[in-house]
Coordinates of N, CA, C and O in Angstrom, one line a residue:
M1 N 145.6 103.4 94.2 CA 144.6 102.4 94.5 C 143.5 103.0 95.4 O 143.8 103.7 96.3
D2 N 142.3 102.6 95.1 CA 141.2 103.1 96.0 C 141.3 102.5 97.3 O 141.3 101.3 97.5
T3 N 141.4 103.4 98.3 CA 141.6 102.9 99.7 C 140.4 102.1 100.2 O 140.5 101.3 101.2
K4 N 139.3 102.3 99.6 CA 138.1 101.5 100.0 C 138.3 100.0 99.9 O 137.8 99.2 100.6
F5 N 139.1 99.6 98.9 CA 139.3 98.2 98.6 C 140.8 97.9 98.7 O 141.2 96.9 98.1
N6 N 141.6 98.7 99.4 CA 143.0 98.4 99.5 C 143.2 97.4 100.6 O 143.1 97.7 101.8
M7 N 143.6 96.2 100.2 CA 143.7 95.1 101.2 C 145.0 95.3 102.0 O 145.1 94.6 103.1
N8 N 145.9 96.1 101.6 CA 147.2 96.3 102.3 C 147.0 97.4 103.4 O 147.9 97.5 104.2
K9 N 145.9 98.1 103.4 CA 145.7 99.2 104.3 C 145.3 98.6 105.7 O 144.3 97.8 105.7
I10 N 145.9 99.0 106.7 CA 145.4 98.5 108.1 C 144.3 99.4 108.5 O 144.4 100.6 108.6
Q11 N 143.2 98.7 108.8 CA 141.9 99.4 109.2 C 141.8 99.4 110.6 O 142.2 98.5 111.3
K12 N 141.1 100.4 111.1 CA 140.7 100.5 112.6 C 139.6 99.5 112.8 O 139.0 99.1 111.9
N13 N 139.5 99.1 114.0 CA 138.4 98.2 114.4 C 137.1 98.7 113.9 O 136.7 99.9 114.2
F14 N 136.3 97.9 113.3 CA 135.0 98.2 112.8 C 134.9 99.3 111.7 O 133.8 99.8 111.5
E15 N 136.1 99.6 111.1 CA 136.1 100.6 110.1 C 135.3 100.2 108.9 O 134.7 101.0 108.1
F16 N 135.1 98.9 108.7 CA 134.3 98.4 107.6 C 132.9 98.8 107.6 O 132.2 98.9 106.6
R17 N 132.4 99.1 108.8 CA 131.0 99.5 108.9 C 130.8 100.9 108.2 O 129.7 101.1 107.7
R18 N 131.8 101.7 108.1 CA 131.7 103.0 107.4 C 131.3 102.7 105.9 O 130.6 103.4 105.3
F19 N 132.0 101.7 105.3 CA 131.7 101.3 104.0 C 130.4 100.7 103.8 O 129.7 100.9 102.8
L20 N 129.9 99.9 104.7 CA 128.6 99.2 104.6 C 127.6 100.3 104.8 O 126.4 100.1 104.2
D21 N 127.8 101.4 105.4 CA 126.8 102.4 105.6 C 126.6 103.3 104.3 O 125.6 104.0 104.2
E22 N 127.5 103.1 103.4 CA 127.4 103.9 102.1 C 126.6 103.1 101.1 O 127.2 102.3 100.4
V23 N 125.3 103.4 101.0 CA 124.4 102.6 100.1 C 124.7 103.1 98.7 O 124.7 102.3 97.7
H24 N 124.8 104.4 98.5 CA 125.0 105.0 97.2 C 126.4 105.5 97.1 O 126.7 106.6 97.7
E25 N 127.3 104.8 96.4 CA 128.6 105.3 96.2 C 128.7 106.7 95.4 O 128.1 106.7 94.4
P26 N 129.3 107.7 96.0 CA 129.3 109.0 95.3 C 130.1 109.0 94.0 O 131.1 108.3 93.9
D27 N 129.6 109.9 93.1 CA 130.4 110.2 91.9 C 130.9 109.0 91.1 O 132.0 108.9 90.7
R28 N 129.9 108.1 90.8 CA 130.2 107.0 90.0 C 130.1 107.2 88.5 O 130.6 106.5 87.7
R29 N 129.7 108.4 88.2 CA 129.4 108.7 86.7 C 130.6 109.0 86.0 O 131.6 109.7 86.4
D30 N 130.7 108.4 84.8 CA 131.7 108.7 83.8 C 131.1 109.6 82.8 O 130.3 109.3 82.0
W31 N 131.6 110.9 82.8 CA 131.0 111.9 82.0 C 131.3 111.8 80.5 O 130.8 112.5 79.7
N32 N 132.2 110.9 80.2 CA 132.6 110.6 78.8 C 131.6 109.7 78.1 O 131.5 109.6 76.9
I33 N 130.7 109.0 78.9 CA 129.7 108.1 78.3 C 128.5 108.9 77.9 O 127.9 109.6 78.7
K34 N 128.1 108.7 76.6 CA 127.0 109.4 76.1 C 125.9 108.3 75.6 O 126.3 107.2 75.4
A35 N 124.7 108.8 75.6 CA 123.6 107.9 75.2 C 123.6 107.6 73.7 O 123.9 108.5 72.9
N36 N 123.4 106.4 73.3 CA 123.2 106.0 71.9 C 121.8 106.3 71.5 O 120.9 106.6 72.3
S37 N 121.5 106.0 70.2 CA 120.1 106.3 69.7 C 119.0 105.5 70.3 O 117.9 105.9 70.3
N38 N 119.4 104.3 70.8 CA 118.4 103.4 71.5 C 118.5 103.4 73.0 O 118.0 102.5 73.6
E39 N 119.0 104.5 73.5 CA 119.2 104.6 75.0 C 118.5 105.9 75.5 O 118.3 106.9 74.7
V40 N 118.2 105.8 76.8 CA 117.5 107.0 77.4 C 118.5 107.5 78.5 O 119.1 106.8 79.3
M41 N 118.7 108.8 78.5 CA 119.5 109.4 79.5 C 118.7 110.3 80.5 O 117.9 111.1 80.0
V42 N 118.8 110.1 81.7 CA 118.1 110.9 82.7 C 118.9 112.1 83.0 O 120.2 112.0 83.4
E43 N 118.4 113.3 82.8 CA 119.1 114.5 83.0 C 118.4 115.5 83.9 O 117.3 115.2 84.4
E44 N 119.0 116.6 84.0 CA 118.4 117.7 84.8 C 117.0 118.0 84.2 O 116.9 118.1 83.0
G45 N 116.0 118.3 85.0 CA 114.7 118.5 84.5 C 113.7 117.3 84.5 O 112.5 117.4 84.3
W46 N 114.3 116.1 84.7 CA 113.5 114.9 84.9 C 112.8 114.9 86.3 O 113.2 115.7 87.2
R47 N 111.7 114.1 86.4 CA 111.0 114.1 87.7 C 110.7 112.6 88.0 O 110.5 111.8 87.2
I48 N 110.8 112.3 89.3 CA 110.2 111.0 89.8 C 108.8 111.2 90.2 O 108.5 112.1 91.1
V49 N 107.9 110.5 89.6 CA 106.4 110.7 89.9 C 105.9 109.5 90.7 O 106.1 108.4 90.3
I50 N 105.2 109.8 91.8 CA 104.5 108.8 92.5 C 103.1 109.3 92.9 O 102.8 110.5 92.8
K51 N 102.3 108.4 93.4 CA 101.0 108.8 93.8 C 101.0 109.4 95.2 O 101.8 109.1 96.0
N52 N 100.0 110.4 95.4 CA 100.0 111.1 96.6 C 99.9 110.2 97.8 O 100.5 110.4 98.9
N53 N 99.0 109.2 97.7 CA 98.8 108.2 98.8 C 99.6 107.0 98.6 O 99.1 105.9 99.1
S54 N 100.7 107.1 98.1 CA 101.6 105.9 97.9 C 102.0 105.3 99.3 O 102.0 106.0 100.3
S55 N 102.2 104.0 99.3 CA 102.7 103.4 100.5 C 104.0 104.0 101.0 O 104.7 104.6 100.3
K56 N 104.3 103.7 102.3 CA 105.5 104.2 102.8 C 106.7 103.6 102.1 O 107.8 104.2 101.8
V57 N 106.5 102.3 101.6 CA 107.6 101.7 100.9 C 107.9 102.5 99.6 O 109.1 102.8 99.3
I58 N 106.9 102.8 98.8 CA 107.2 103.6 97.6 C 107.7 105.0 97.8 O 108.5 105.5 97.1
Q59 N 107.2 105.6 98.8 CA 107.7 106.9 99.2 C 109.2 106.9 99.5 O 110.0 107.7 99.1
N60 N 109.6 105.8 100.3 CA 111.0 105.7 100.6 C 111.8 105.3 99.4 O 113.0 105.8 99.3
V61 N 111.3 104.5 98.5 CA 112.0 104.1 97.2 C 112.2 105.4 96.4 O 113.2 105.6 95.8
A62 N 111.2 106.2 96.3 CA 111.3 107.4 95.5 C 112.4 108.3 96.0 O 113.3 108.9 95.3
N63 N 112.4 108.5 97.4 CA 113.5 109.3 98.0 C 114.9 108.7 97.8 O 115.9 109.3 97.6
D64 N 114.9 107.3 97.8 CA 116.2 106.6 97.7 C 116.7 106.8 96.2 O 117.9 107.1 96.0
L65 N 115.8 106.7 95.2 CA 116.2 106.9 93.8 C 116.7 108.3 93.6 O 117.6 108.5 92.9
Q66 N 116.0 109.3 94.2 CA 116.4 110.7 94.1 C 117.8 110.9 94.7 O 118.6 111.5 94.0
D67 N 118.0 110.3 95.8 CA 119.3 110.4 96.5 C 120.4 109.7 95.6 O 121.5 110.2 95.4
Y68 N 120.1 108.5 95.0 CA 121.0 107.8 94.2 C 121.4 108.7 93.0 O 122.6 108.7 92.7
L69 N 120.5 109.2 92.3 CA 120.8 109.9 91.0 C 121.6 111.2 91.4 O 122.5 111.5 90.7
N70 N 121.4 111.8 92.5 CA 122.1 112.9 92.9 C 123.5 112.6 93.4 O 124.5 113.2 92.9
A71 N 123.6 111.6 94.2 CA 124.9 111.2 94.8 C 125.8 110.5 93.8 O 127.0 110.8 93.7
S72 N 125.3 109.4 93.2 CA 126.1 108.6 92.3 C 126.2 109.1 90.9 O 127.2 108.9 90.2
M73 N 125.1 109.7 90.4 CA 125.1 110.1 88.9 C 125.1 111.6 88.7 O 125.1 112.1 87.6
N74 N 125.2 112.4 89.8 CA 125.3 113.9 89.7 C 124.1 114.5 88.9 O 124.3 115.3 88.1
V75 N 122.9 113.9 89.1 CA 121.7 114.5 88.5 C 120.7 114.8 89.5 O 120.3 113.9 90.3
A76 N 120.2 116.0 89.6 CA 119.2 116.4 90.5 C 117.9 116.4 89.8 O 117.6 117.0 88.8
V77 N 117.0 115.5 90.4 CA 115.6 115.4 89.9 C 114.6 115.7 91.0 O 114.9 115.6 92.2
L78 N 113.4 116.2 90.5 CA 112.4 116.6 91.5 C 111.5 115.3 91.8 O 111.4 114.4 91.0
L79 N 110.9 115.4 93.0 CA 109.9 114.3 93.4 C 108.6 115.0 93.2 O 108.2 116.0 93.8
D80 N 107.7 114.4 92.4 CA 106.4 114.9 92.0 C 105.3 113.9 92.5 O 105.2 112.8 92.0
K81 N 104.5 114.4 93.4 CA 103.4 113.5 93.9 C 102.1 114.0 93.3 O 101.8 115.2 93.3
R82 N 101.3 113.0 92.9 CA 100.0 113.3 92.2 C 98.8 112.5 92.7 O 99.1 111.3 93.1
D83 N 97.6 113.0 92.5 CA 96.5 112.1 92.8 C 96.2 111.1 91.7 O 95.8 110.0 92.0
D84 N 96.5 111.4 90.5 CA 96.3 110.5 89.4 C 97.6 110.4 88.6 O 98.2 111.4 88.2
L85 N 98.0 109.2 88.3 CA 99.3 108.9 87.6 C 99.1 108.8 86.1 O 100.1 108.8 85.4
H86 N 97.9 108.6 85.6 CA 97.8 108.3 84.2 C 98.3 109.4 83.3 O 98.7 109.2 82.1
S87 N 98.2 110.7 83.8 CA 98.7 111.8 82.9 C 100.2 111.6 82.7 O 100.8 112.0 81.7
A88 N 100.9 111.1 83.7 CA 102.4 110.9 83.6 C 102.8 109.9 82.5 O 103.9 110.0 82.0
L89 N 101.8 109.0 82.2 CA 102.1 108.0 81.1 C 102.4 108.7 79.8 O 102.9 108.0 78.9
K90 N 101.9 109.9 79.6 CA 102.1 110.6 78.3 C 103.1 111.7 78.4 O 103.2 112.5 77.4
E91 N 103.7 111.9 79.5 CA 104.6 113.0 79.7 C 106.0 112.6 79.4 O 106.4 111.5 79.5
D92 N 106.9 113.6 79.1 CA 108.3 113.4 78.9 C 109.1 113.6 80.1 O 108.6 114.3 81.0
N93 N 110.2 113.0 80.2 CA 111.2 113.2 81.3 C 110.7 112.9 82.7 O 110.8 113.6 83.6
V94 N 110.0 111.7 82.8 CA 109.5 111.2 84.0 C 110.0 109.8 84.3 O 110.2 109.0 83.4
I95 N 110.2 109.5 85.6 CA 110.4 108.2 86.1 C 109.2 107.9 86.9 O 109.0 108.5 88.0
L96 N 108.4 107.0 86.5 CA 107.1 106.7 87.2 C 107.3 105.4 88.1 O 107.6 104.4 87.5
L97 N 107.0 105.6 89.3 CA 107.1 104.5 90.3 C 105.7 104.2 90.7 O 105.0 105.0 91.4
A98 N 105.2 102.9 90.5 CA 103.8 102.7 90.8 C 103.6 101.2 90.9 O 104.5 100.4 90.7
T99 N 102.4 100.7 91.3 CA 102.0 99.3 91.3 C 100.9 99.1 90.2 O 100.4 100.0 89.7
K100 N 100.7 97.8 90.0 CA 99.7 97.5 88.9 C 98.3 98.0 89.4 O 97.4 98.2 88.5
E101 N 98.1 98.1 90.7 CA 96.8 98.7 91.2 C 96.6 100.1 90.6 O 95.5 100.5 90.4
D102 N 97.7 100.9 90.5 CA 97.7 102.2 90.1 C 97.6 102.3 88.5 O 97.0 103.3 88.0
L103 N 98.2 101.4 87.8 CA 98.4 101.5 86.4 C 97.6 100.6 85.5 O 97.7 100.6 84.3
G104 N 96.9 99.7 86.1 CA 96.0 98.8 85.3 C 96.7 98.0 84.3 O 97.5 97.1 84.7
D105 N 96.5 98.2 83.0 CA 96.9 97.3 81.9 C 98.5 97.2 81.9 O 99.0 96.1 81.5
I106 N 99.2 98.2 82.4 CA 100.7 98.1 82.3 C 101.1 97.0 83.2 O 102.2 96.4 82.9
G107 N 100.4 96.7 84.2 CA 100.8 95.6 85.2 C 100.0 94.4 85.1 O 100.1 93.5 86.0
K108 N 99.3 94.2 84.0 CA 98.3 93.1 83.9 C 99.0 91.7 83.9 O 98.4 90.7 84.3
D109 N 100.3 91.7 83.4 CA 100.9 90.4 83.4 C 101.7 90.1 84.6 O 102.5 89.1 84.7
L110 N 101.6 90.9 85.6 CA 102.3 90.7 86.9 C 101.4 89.9 87.8 O 100.3 90.3 88.0
S111 N 101.9 88.8 88.4 CA 101.2 88.0 89.3 C 101.9 87.6 90.5 O 101.3 87.3 91.6
E112 N 103.2 87.5 90.4 CA 104.0 87.0 91.6 C 104.4 88.1 92.5 O 104.8 89.2 92.1
K113 N 104.4 87.8 93.8 CA 104.8 88.8 94.8 C 106.3 89.2 94.5 O 107.1 88.4 94.2
G114 N 106.5 90.5 94.5 CA 107.9 91.0 94.3 C 108.2 91.2 92.8 O 109.3 91.6 92.5
S115 N 107.3 90.8 91.9 CA 107.7 91.0 90.5 C 107.4 92.4 90.0 O 106.7 93.2 90.7
Y116 N 108.0 92.8 88.9 CA 107.8 94.1 88.3 C 108.1 94.1 86.9 O 108.6 93.3 86.3
R117 N 107.5 95.2 86.3 CA 107.7 95.5 84.8 C 108.6 96.8 84.7 O 108.3 97.8 85.3
L118 N 109.6 96.7 83.9 CA 110.4 97.9 83.6 C 110.3 98.2 82.2 O 110.6 97.5 81.3
L119 N 109.6 99.4 82.0 CA 109.4 99.9 80.6 C 110.1 101.2 80.4 O 109.9 102.2 81.0
C120 N 111.2 101.1 79.5 CA 112.0 102.2 79.2 C 111.7 102.7 77.8 O 112.1 102.0 76.8
E121 N 111.1 103.8 77.8 CA 110.9 104.5 76.5 C 111.8 105.7 76.3 O 112.5 106.0 77.2
K122 N 111.7 106.3 75.1 CA 112.6 107.3 74.8 C 112.7 108.5 75.8 O 113.7 109.0 76.1
K123 N 111.5 108.9 76.3 CA 111.4 110.0 77.2 C 110.9 109.7 78.6 O 110.6 110.6 79.3
R124 N 110.6 108.4 78.9 CA 110.1 108.1 80.2 C 110.5 106.7 80.6 O 110.8 105.8 79.8
L125 N 110.6 106.5 81.9 CA 110.9 105.3 82.5 C 109.7 104.9 83.4 O 109.4 105.7 84.3
I126 N 109.2 103.7 83.2 CA 108.1 103.3 84.1 C 108.5 102.0 84.8 O 108.9 101.0 84.2
I127 N 108.3 102.0 86.1 CA 108.5 100.9 87.0 C 107.2 100.5 87.6 O 106.7 101.3 88.5
C128 N 106.6 99.4 87.2 CA 105.3 99.0 87.8 C 105.5 97.7 88.5 O 105.8 96.7 87.9
G129 N 105.3 97.7 89.8 CA 105.4 96.5 90.6 C 104.1 95.8 90.7 O 103.0 96.4 90.7
N130 N 104.1 94.4 90.9 CA 102.9 93.7 91.3 C 102.4 94.2 92.6 O 101.2 94.2 92.9
D131 N 103.4 94.6 93.5 CA 103.1 95.2 94.8 C 104.2 96.2 95.0 O 105.1 96.5 94.2
D132 N 104.1 96.9 96.2 CA 105.1 98.0 96.4 C 106.5 97.5 96.5 O 107.4 98.2 96.1
R133 N 106.7 96.3 97.0 CA 108.0 95.8 97.1 C 108.6 95.4 95.8 O 109.8 95.4 95.5
G134 N 107.7 95.0 94.9 CA 108.1 94.8 93.5 C 108.6 96.1 92.8 O 109.6 96.1 92.2
T135 N 107.9 97.2 93.1 CA 108.3 98.5 92.6 C 109.6 98.8 93.2 O 110.5 99.4 92.4
A136 N 109.9 98.5 94.4 CA 111.2 98.8 95.1 C 112.3 98.1 94.3 O 113.3 98.6 94.0
Q137 N 112.0 96.8 94.1 CA 113.1 96.0 93.4 C 113.4 96.5 92.0 O 114.5 96.5 91.5
G138 N 112.3 97.0 91.4 CA 112.5 97.6 90.0 C 113.4 98.8 90.0 O 114.2 99.0 89.2
S139 N 113.2 99.6 91.1 CA 114.0 100.8 91.2 C 115.4 100.5 91.5 O 116.3 101.1 91.0
Y140 N 115.6 99.5 92.4 CA 117.0 99.1 92.7 C 117.7 98.5 91.5 O 118.9 98.7 91.2
Y141 N 116.9 97.8 90.6 CA 117.5 97.2 89.4 C 117.8 98.3 88.4 O 118.9 98.3 87.8
L142 N 117.1 99.4 88.4 CA 117.4 100.5 87.6 C 118.7 101.1 88.0 O 119.6 101.5 87.2
E143 N 118.9 101.2 89.3 CA 120.2 101.7 89.8 C 121.4 100.8 89.4 O 122.4 101.3 89.0
S144 N 121.1 99.5 89.4 CA 122.2 98.5 89.0 C 122.6 98.7 87.6 O 123.8 98.7 87.2
I145 N 121.6 98.9 86.7 CA 121.8 99.2 85.3 C 122.7 100.4 85.1 O 123.7 100.4 84.3
M146 N 122.4 101.5 85.8 CA 123.2 102.7 85.7 C 124.5 102.6 86.2 O 125.5 103.1 85.7
N147 N 124.7 101.8 87.3 CA 126.0 101.5 87.9 C 126.9 100.9 86.9 O 128.1 101.2 86.7
L148 N 126.3 99.8 86.2 CA 127.1 99.1 85.2 C 127.5 100.0 84.1 O 128.6 99.9 83.5
K149 N 126.6 100.8 83.7 CA 126.8 101.7 82.6 C 127.8 102.9 82.9 O 128.4 103.5 82.1
E150 N 127.8 103.1 84.3 CA 128.6 104.3 84.8 C 128.0 105.6 84.3 O 128.7 106.6 84.2
A151 N 126.7 105.7 84.1 CA 126.1 106.9 83.6 C 124.5 106.7 83.8 O 124.0 105.5 83.9
P152 N 123.8 107.8 83.9 CA 122.3 107.7 84.1 C 121.6 107.4 82.8 O 120.8 108.1 82.3
I153 N 122.0 106.2 82.2 CA 121.6 105.8 80.8 C 121.0 104.4 80.9 O 121.6 103.5 81.5
V154 N 119.9 104.2 80.2 CA 119.2 102.9 80.2 C 118.8 102.6 78.8 O 118.3 103.6 78.0
S155 N 119.0 101.4 78.3 CA 118.6 101.1 77.0 C 117.0 101.0 76.9 O 116.4 100.6 77.9
E156 N 116.5 101.3 75.8 CA 115.0 101.2 75.6 C 114.7 99.7 75.7 O 115.3 98.9 75.0
Q157 N 113.8 99.3 76.5 CA 113.4 98.0 76.8 C 112.1 97.8 77.4 O 111.6 98.8 78.0
D158 N 111.6 96.6 77.4 CA 110.3 96.3 78.1 C 110.5 94.9 78.6 O 110.5 93.9 77.9
L159 N 110.7 94.8 79.9 CA 110.9 93.4 80.5 C 110.2 93.3 81.8 O 109.8 94.2 82.5
I160 N 109.9 92.0 82.1 CA 109.2 91.7 83.4 C 110.2 90.8 84.2 O 110.8 89.8 83.6
R161 N 110.5 91.1 85.4 CA 111.4 90.3 86.3 C 110.6 89.9 87.5 O 109.7 90.6 88.0
K162 N 111.0 88.7 88.0 CA 110.3 88.2 89.2 C 111.4 87.5 90.0 O 112.4 87.0 89.5
P163 N 111.1 87.4 91.3 CA 112.1 86.7 92.2 C 112.2 85.2 91.8 O 111.2 84.6 91.5
V164 N 113.4 84.7 91.9 CA 113.6 83.2 91.6 C 113.1 82.4 92.8 O 112.5 81.3 92.6
F165 N 113.2 82.9 94.0 CA 112.7 82.2 95.1 C 112.5 83.2 96.3 O 113.1 84.3 96.3
S166 N 111.8 82.8 97.3 CA 111.6 83.6 98.5 C 111.2 82.7 99.6 O 110.5 81.7 99.4
P167 N 111.7 82.9 100.9 CA 112.5 84.1 101.2 C 113.9 84.0 100.9 O 114.4 82.9 100.7
R168 N 114.6 85.2 100.7 CA 116.0 85.3 100.6 C 116.5 85.9 101.9 O 116.4 87.1 102.1
M169 N 117.1 85.0 102.7 CA 117.5 85.5 104.1 C 119.0 85.8 104.1 O 119.8 85.2 103.4
I170 N 119.3 86.7 105.0 CA 120.7 87.1 105.1 C 121.0 87.6 106.6 O 120.1 88.1 107.3
H171 N 122.2 87.4 107.0 CA 122.7 87.9 108.3 C 123.2 89.3 108.1 O 123.5 89.7 107.0
S172 N 123.2 90.1 109.2 CA 123.7 91.4 109.1 C 125.2 91.4 108.9 O 126.0 90.6 109.5
G173 N 125.7 92.3 108.0 CA 127.2 92.5 107.8 C 127.7 93.4 108.9 O 129.0 93.5 109.0
W174 N 126.9 94.0 109.7 CA 127.3 94.9 110.7 C 127.8 94.2 112.0 O 128.7 94.5 112.6
G175 N 127.0 93.2 112.3 CA 127.3 92.4 113.5 C 126.0 91.6 113.8 O 124.9 91.9 113.3
P176 N 126.1 90.5 114.6 CA 125.0 89.7 114.9 C 123.8 90.4 115.5 O 123.9 91.1 116.5
G177 N 122.7 90.3 114.7 CA 121.5 91.0 115.1 C 121.5 92.5 115.1 O 120.5 93.1 115.5
Q178 N 122.4 93.1 114.4 CA 122.5 94.5 114.3 C 122.1 95.0 112.9 O 122.8 94.7 112.0
Y179 N 121.0 95.8 112.9 CA 120.5 96.2 111.6 C 120.2 97.7 111.6 O 119.0 98.1 111.6
P180 N 121.2 98.5 111.5 CA 120.9 100.0 111.4 C 120.2 100.2 110.0 O 120.2 99.4 109.1
N181 N 119.6 101.3 109.9 CA 118.8 101.7 108.7 C 119.6 101.5 107.4 O 119.2 101.0 106.3
S182 N 120.9 101.9 107.5 CA 121.8 101.8 106.3 C 122.0 100.4 105.8 O 122.0 100.0 104.7
Q183 N 122.1 99.5 106.8 CA 122.3 98.1 106.5 C 121.0 97.4 106.0 O 121.0 96.7 105.0
L184 N 119.8 97.9 106.5 CA 118.6 97.4 106.0 C 118.4 97.8 104.5 O 117.9 97.1 103.7
S185 N 118.8 99.1 104.3 CA 118.7 99.6 102.9 C 119.6 98.8 102.0 O 119.2 98.5 100.8
A186 N 120.8 98.6 102.3 CA 121.7 97.8 101.5 C 121.2 96.4 101.2 O 121.2 95.9 100.1
I187 N 120.6 95.8 102.3 CA 120.1 94.4 102.1 C 118.9 94.4 101.1 O 118.9 93.6 100.2
A188 N 118.1 95.4 101.2 CA 117.0 95.5 100.2 C 117.5 95.7 98.9 O 116.9 95.1 97.9
H189 N 118.5 96.6 98.7 CA 119.1 96.8 97.3 C 119.6 95.5 96.7 O 119.6 95.4 95.5
F190 N 120.1 94.6 97.5 CA 120.6 93.4 97.0 C 119.5 92.3 96.8 O 119.9 91.1 96.5
G191 N 118.3 92.6 97.0 CA 117.2 91.7 96.7 C 116.8 90.8 97.8 O 116.0 89.9 97.6
M192 N 117.4 90.9 99.0 CA 117.0 90.1 100.1 C 115.7 90.5 100.7 O 115.4 91.7 100.7
D193 N 114.8 89.6 101.1 CA 113.5 90.0 101.6 C 113.2 89.4 103.0 O 112.1 89.5 103.5
A194 N 114.4 88.9 103.6 CA 114.2 88.4 105.0 C 115.6 88.6 105.7 O 116.6 88.5 105.1
I195 N 115.6 88.9 107.0 CA 116.8 89.0 107.8 C 116.7 87.9 108.9 O 115.7 87.4 109.3
V196 N 117.9 87.5 109.3 CA 118.1 86.5 110.4 C 118.4 87.2 111.7 O 119.4 88.0 111.7
I197 N 117.6 87.0 112.7 CA 117.9 87.5 114.0 C 118.1 86.4 115.0 O 117.3 85.5 115.1
T198 N 119.2 86.4 115.7 CA 119.5 85.4 116.6 C 119.5 85.9 118.0 O 119.8 87.1 118.2
F199 N 119.2 85.0 119.0 CA 119.1 85.4 120.4 C 120.1 84.6 121.2 O 120.2 83.4 121.0
S200 N 120.9 85.2 122.0 CA 121.9 84.5 122.8 C 121.3 84.0 124.1 O 120.2 84.5 124.5

């Protein structure tokens, strides 16, 4: 039995924090799973493309996705920063992270804060957010798809997703008012957009 979820194992005090700090579970990939004809597989040689002057949010998201693919799916991809993103729309083997401000028509139907479009084509994945936080949620959703598949594989699709409501508030799982970076990252991955801070 996986000791991470073994309820019979006696844990040391606060040992649960070690599990909370693990945002990307390592080696989740099932190497027996292969892509079907209507699916896209991210493999060695792919690149994550962002704009040179991207916001700090998108830069962090790109680094997060790169870490996820390496740690959880055993795929090493490069991070490619450019002045102009439109050339990447015609290139193969790219994951493009951008906002509608960067991509124009691709994001024209996005209007709500935190919404995004996920466009999965045969040789490229495009995540276009209405804003940078929308782009972030699109990247986290991509991770969720791959986690469920247990492989770096996504079905060809074109969809728009938006938050059902906001704010989505949560307390820290670490302890009252304690939000280390790993906890904030996990909270963002679960779609929360606000945290609760209490004062004694």
